[in-house]
Coordinates of C-alpha atoms in Angstrom, one line a residue:
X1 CA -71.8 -94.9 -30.9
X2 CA -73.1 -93.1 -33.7
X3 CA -73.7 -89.7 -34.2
X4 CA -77.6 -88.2 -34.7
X5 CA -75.9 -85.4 -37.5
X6 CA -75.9 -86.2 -41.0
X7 CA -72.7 -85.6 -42.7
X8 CA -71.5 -86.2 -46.5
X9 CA -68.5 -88.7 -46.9
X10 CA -66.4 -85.9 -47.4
X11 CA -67.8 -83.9 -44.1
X12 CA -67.3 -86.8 -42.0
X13 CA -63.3 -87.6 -43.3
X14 CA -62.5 -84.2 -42.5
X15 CA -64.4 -84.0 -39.2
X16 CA -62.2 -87.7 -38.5
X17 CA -59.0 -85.9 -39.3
X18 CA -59.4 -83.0 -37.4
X19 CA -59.9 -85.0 -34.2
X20 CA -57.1 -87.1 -34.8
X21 CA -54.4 -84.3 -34.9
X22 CA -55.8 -83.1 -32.2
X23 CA -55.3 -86.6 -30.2
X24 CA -52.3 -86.9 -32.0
X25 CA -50.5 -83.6 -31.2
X26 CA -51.7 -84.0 -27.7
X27 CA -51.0 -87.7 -26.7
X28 CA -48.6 -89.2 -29.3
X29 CA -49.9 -91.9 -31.9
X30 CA -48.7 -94.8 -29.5
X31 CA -51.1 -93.6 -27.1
X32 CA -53.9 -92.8 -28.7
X33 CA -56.7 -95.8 -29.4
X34 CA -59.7 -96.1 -32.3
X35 CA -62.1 -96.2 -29.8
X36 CA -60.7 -92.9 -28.4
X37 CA -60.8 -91.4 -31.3
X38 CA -64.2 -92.6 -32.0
X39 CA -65.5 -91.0 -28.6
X40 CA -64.1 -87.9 -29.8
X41 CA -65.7 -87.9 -33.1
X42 CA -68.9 -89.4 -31.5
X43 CA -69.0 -92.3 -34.6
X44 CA -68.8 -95.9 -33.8
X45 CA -65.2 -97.7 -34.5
X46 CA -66.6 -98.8 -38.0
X47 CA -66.7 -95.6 -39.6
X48 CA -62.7 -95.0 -38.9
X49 CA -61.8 -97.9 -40.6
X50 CA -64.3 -97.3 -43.7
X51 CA -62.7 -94.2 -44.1
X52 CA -59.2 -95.1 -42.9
X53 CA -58.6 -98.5 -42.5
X54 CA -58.1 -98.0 -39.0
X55 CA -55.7 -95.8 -36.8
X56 CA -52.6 -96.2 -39.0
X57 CA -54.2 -94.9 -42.0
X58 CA -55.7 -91.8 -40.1
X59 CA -52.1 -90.9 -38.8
X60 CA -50.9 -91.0 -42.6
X61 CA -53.5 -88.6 -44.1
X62 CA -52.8 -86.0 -40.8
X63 CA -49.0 -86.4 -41.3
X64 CA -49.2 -86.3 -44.9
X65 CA -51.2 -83.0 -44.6
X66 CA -49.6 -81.2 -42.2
X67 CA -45.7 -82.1 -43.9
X68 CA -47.3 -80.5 -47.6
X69 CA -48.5 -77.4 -45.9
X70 CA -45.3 -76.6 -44.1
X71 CA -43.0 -77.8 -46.7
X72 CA -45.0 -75.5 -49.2
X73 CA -44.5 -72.7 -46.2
X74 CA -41.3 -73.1 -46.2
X75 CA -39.7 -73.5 -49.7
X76 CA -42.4 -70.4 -50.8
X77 CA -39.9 -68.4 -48.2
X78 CA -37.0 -69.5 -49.6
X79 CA -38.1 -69.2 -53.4
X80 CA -37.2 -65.5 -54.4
X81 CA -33.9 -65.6 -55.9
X82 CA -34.2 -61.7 -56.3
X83 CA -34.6 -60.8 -52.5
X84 CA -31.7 -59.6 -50.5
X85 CA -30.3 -62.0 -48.2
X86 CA -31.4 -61.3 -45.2
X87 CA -34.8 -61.1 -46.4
X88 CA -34.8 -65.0 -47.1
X89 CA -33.4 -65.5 -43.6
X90 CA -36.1 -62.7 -41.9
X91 CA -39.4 -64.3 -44.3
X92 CA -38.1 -67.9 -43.4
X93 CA -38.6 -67.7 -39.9
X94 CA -41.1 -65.8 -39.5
X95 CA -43.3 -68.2 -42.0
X96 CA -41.8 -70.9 -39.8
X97 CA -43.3 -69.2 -37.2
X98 CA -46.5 -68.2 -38.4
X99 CA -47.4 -72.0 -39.4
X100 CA -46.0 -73.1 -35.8
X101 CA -48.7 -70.1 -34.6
X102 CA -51.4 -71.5 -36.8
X103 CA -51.1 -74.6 -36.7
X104 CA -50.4 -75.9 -33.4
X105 CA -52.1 -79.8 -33.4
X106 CA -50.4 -80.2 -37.0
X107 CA -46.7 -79.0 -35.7
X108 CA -47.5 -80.9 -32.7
X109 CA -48.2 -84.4 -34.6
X110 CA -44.7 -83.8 -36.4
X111 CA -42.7 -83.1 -33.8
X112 CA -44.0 -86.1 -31.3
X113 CA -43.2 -90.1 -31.5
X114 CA -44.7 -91.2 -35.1
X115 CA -44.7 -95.0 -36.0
X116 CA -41.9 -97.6 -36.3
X117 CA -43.2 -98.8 -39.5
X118 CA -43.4 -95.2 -40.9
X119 CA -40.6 -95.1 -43.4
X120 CA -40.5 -91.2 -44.3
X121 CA -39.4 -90.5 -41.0
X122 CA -41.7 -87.6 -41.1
X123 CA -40.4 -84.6 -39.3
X124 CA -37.0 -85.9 -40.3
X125 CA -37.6 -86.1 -44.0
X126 CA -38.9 -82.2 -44.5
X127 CA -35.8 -80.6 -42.7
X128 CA -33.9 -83.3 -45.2
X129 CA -36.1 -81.3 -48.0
X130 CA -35.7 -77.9 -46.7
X131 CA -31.9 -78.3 -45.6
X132 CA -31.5 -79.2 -49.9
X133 CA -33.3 -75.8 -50.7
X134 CA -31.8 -73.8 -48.5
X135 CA -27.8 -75.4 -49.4
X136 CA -29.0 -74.7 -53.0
X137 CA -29.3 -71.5 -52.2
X138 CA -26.5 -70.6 -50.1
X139 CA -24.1 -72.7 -52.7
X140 CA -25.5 -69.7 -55.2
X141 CA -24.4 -67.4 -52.6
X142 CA -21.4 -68.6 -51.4
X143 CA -19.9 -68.8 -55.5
X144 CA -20.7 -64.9 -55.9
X145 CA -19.4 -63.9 -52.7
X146 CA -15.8 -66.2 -53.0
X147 CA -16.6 -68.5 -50.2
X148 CA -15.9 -72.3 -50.7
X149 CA -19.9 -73.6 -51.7
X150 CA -18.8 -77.2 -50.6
X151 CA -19.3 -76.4 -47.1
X152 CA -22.9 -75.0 -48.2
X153 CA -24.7 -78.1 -46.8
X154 CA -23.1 -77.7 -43.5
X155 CA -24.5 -74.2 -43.1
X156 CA -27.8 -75.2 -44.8
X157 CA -28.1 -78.2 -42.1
X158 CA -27.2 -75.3 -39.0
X159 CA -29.5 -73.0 -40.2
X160 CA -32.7 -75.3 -40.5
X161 CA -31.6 -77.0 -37.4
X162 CA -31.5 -73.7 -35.7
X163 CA -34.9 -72.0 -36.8
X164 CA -36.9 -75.1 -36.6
X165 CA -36.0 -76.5 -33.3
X166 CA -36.4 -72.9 -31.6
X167 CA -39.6 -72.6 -32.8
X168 CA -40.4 -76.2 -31.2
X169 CA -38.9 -74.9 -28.0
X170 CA -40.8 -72.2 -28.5
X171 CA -43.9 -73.8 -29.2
X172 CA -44.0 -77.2 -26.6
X173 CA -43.2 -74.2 -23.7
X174 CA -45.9 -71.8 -25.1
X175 CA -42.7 -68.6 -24.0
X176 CA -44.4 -65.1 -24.0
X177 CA -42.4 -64.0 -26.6
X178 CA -43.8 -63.0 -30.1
X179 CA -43.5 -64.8 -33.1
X180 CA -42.3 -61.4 -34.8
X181 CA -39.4 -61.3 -31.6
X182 CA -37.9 -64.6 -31.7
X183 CA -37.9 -64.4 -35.9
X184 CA -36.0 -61.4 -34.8
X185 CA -33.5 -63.3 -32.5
X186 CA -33.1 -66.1 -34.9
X187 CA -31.7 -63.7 -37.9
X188 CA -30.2 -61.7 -35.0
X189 CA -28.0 -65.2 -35.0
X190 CA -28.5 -66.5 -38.2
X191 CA -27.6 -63.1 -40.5
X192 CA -24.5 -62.1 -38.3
X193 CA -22.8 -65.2 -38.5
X194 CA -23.6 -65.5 -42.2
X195 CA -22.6 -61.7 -43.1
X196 CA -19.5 -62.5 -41.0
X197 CA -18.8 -66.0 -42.9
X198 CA -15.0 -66.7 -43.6
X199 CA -13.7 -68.6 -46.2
X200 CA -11.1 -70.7 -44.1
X201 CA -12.5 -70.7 -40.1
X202 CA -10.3 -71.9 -37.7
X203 CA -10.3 -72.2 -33.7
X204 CA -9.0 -69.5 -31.9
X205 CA -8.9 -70.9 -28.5
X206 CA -9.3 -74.5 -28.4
X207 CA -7.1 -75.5 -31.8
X208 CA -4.5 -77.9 -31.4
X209 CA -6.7 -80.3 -29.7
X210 CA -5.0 -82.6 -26.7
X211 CA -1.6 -80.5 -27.4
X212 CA -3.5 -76.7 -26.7
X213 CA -2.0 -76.6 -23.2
X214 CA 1.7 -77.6 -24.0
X215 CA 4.3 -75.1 -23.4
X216 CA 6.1 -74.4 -27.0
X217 CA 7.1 -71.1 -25.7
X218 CA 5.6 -67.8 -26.2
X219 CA 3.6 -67.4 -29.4
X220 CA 3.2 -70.9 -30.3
X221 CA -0.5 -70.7 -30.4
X222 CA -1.2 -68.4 -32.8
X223 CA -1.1 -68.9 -36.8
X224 CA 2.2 -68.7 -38.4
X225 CA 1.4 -65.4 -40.5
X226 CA 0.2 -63.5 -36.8
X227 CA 3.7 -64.2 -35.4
X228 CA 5.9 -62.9 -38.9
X229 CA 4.0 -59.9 -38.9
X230 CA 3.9 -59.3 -35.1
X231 CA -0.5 -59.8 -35.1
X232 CA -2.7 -61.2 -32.7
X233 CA -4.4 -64.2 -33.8
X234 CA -7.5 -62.8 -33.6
X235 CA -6.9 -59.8 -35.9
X236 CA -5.4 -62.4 -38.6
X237 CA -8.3 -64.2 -37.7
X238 CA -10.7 -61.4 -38.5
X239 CA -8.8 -59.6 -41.5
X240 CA -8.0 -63.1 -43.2
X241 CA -11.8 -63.8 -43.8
X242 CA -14.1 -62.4 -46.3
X243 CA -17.4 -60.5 -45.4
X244 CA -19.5 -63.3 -45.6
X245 CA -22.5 -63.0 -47.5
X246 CA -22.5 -59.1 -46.3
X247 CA -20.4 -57.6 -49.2
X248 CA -22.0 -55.5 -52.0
X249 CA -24.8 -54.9 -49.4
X250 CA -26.0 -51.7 -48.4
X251 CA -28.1 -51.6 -45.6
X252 CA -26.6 -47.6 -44.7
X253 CA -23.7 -45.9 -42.8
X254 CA -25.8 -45.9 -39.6
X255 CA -26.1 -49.8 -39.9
X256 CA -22.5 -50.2 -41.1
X257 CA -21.0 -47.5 -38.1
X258 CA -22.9 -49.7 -35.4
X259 CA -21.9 -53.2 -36.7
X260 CA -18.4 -52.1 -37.0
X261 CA -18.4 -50.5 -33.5
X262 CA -19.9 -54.6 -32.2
X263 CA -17.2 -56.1 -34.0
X264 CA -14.0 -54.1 -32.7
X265 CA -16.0 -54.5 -29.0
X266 CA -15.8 -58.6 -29.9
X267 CA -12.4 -58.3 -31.1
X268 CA -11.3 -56.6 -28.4
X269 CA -12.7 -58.8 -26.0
X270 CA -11.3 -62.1 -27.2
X271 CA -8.2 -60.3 -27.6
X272 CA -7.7 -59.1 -23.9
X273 CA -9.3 -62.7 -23.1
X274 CA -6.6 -64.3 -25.0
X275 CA -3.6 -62.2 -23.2
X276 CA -5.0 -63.0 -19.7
X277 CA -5.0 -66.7 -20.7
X278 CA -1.5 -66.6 -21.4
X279 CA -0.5 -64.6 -18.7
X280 CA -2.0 -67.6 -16.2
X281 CA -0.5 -70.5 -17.8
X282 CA 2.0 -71.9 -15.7

């Protein structure tokens, strides 16, 4: 099959690449053939493997392009080392977002089944990038605000895996909602746990592992330091930590009045939780 348009070399590679994500994103590689993809772009099987070498090689080029342009999306986000905190978290979604928006064959093709000879691992191998930016920056972060930076790549790892596998929930179930309102859930998540960070977390209600249940007598749950100064575990819980990534930063009294108000309302809520679990244990 040929087709009666004349294209340049160049013309034709792209017109082949642009049909191929397409097939790609929508079917998988395993499941996509050269003569499909030679019914698509109305050329005869020859020309794919001129340009290509054959289905393989076509795969490569769309993978390969669509991994620079979000990578590049990506680390531009997390780049400004003078933009408050929050900012990186908001701009890093919401470019996450805007690509997933854009560019729904190329995130498609990265998120489905890719070869078993591929050895990049693909998909895999940019959250491997963008997990070592964004644990560079928080080890920065972490170091000014007293909080131990070797548990930076933990948090680094949390926070990709978070924002990039909502947006592929969001994306492979096309949900009403915005790209500007689930950017807005995601740092709804991401900024108050990170503002809230302590520098030693503990369990409150599952520590102690296979022994949690046992009856030591009253009081034996809670840390050592709650019970000599008569505390609940929670409140050592919540004064012992520092303010996360959220001290020095003023974002105004209204903003400080209303998290403070949400964080006695959780406090006293796991508190009252707690009391009622001990007042049921046999």
């Amino acid at each position: 099959m040929s087709n009666t348009s004349r294209m340049t070399s160049y013309q034709r590679r792209e017109q082949l690449i642009q049909v191929g994500r397409g097939l790609f994103a929508a079917k998988g590689f395993e499941a996509v053939s050269v003569e499909e993809i030679a019914a698509a772009a109305k050329v005869s099987k020859p020309i794919i493997y001129e340009h290509f070498g054959g289905k393989e090689g076509l795969y490569a080029v769309v993978v390969d392009r669509e991994m620079q342009k979000l990578t590049n999306t990506l680390i531009g986000a997390l780049s400004d080392d003078d933009a408050h905190p929050r900012q990186i978290v908001e701009r890093t979604s919401l470019a996450l977002l805007t690509y997933i928006t854009e560019n729904a064959d190329g995130f498609g093709v990265l998120v489905r089944d890719r070869p078993t000879t591929d050895p990049t691992g693909s998909f895999s191998s940019l959250l491997g990038d963008v997990s070592l930016k964004v644990e560079e920056i928080l080890a920065k972060a972490f170091k000014k605000y007293g909080l131990p930076a070797k548990n930076a790549p933990y948090y680094a790892q949390m926070l990709v895996g978070m924002t990039v596998f909502t947006g592929q929930y969001w994306a492979m179930n096309k949900l009403k909602t915005n790209k500007e309102q689930l950017a807005a859930h995601i740092v709804n998540l991401a900024w108050h746990g990170l503002s809230r960070l302590e520098a030693k977390p503990e369990l409150v209600f599952e520590k102690g592992g296979g022994d949690r249940h046992r009856d030591d007598g009253p009081g034996q749950d809670e840390p050592a330091s709650s019970r000599e100064k008569g505390r609940h575990p929670e409140e050592h819980h919540e004064s012992a930590g520092a303010d996360g990534l959220n001290r020095d930063i003023d974002d105004g009294p209204e903003y400080d009045k209303a998290e403070g108000a949400r964080s006695e309302q959780a406090r006293r809520a796991t508190h009252d939780h707690l009391k009622r679990q001990r007042r049921n244990r046999p």
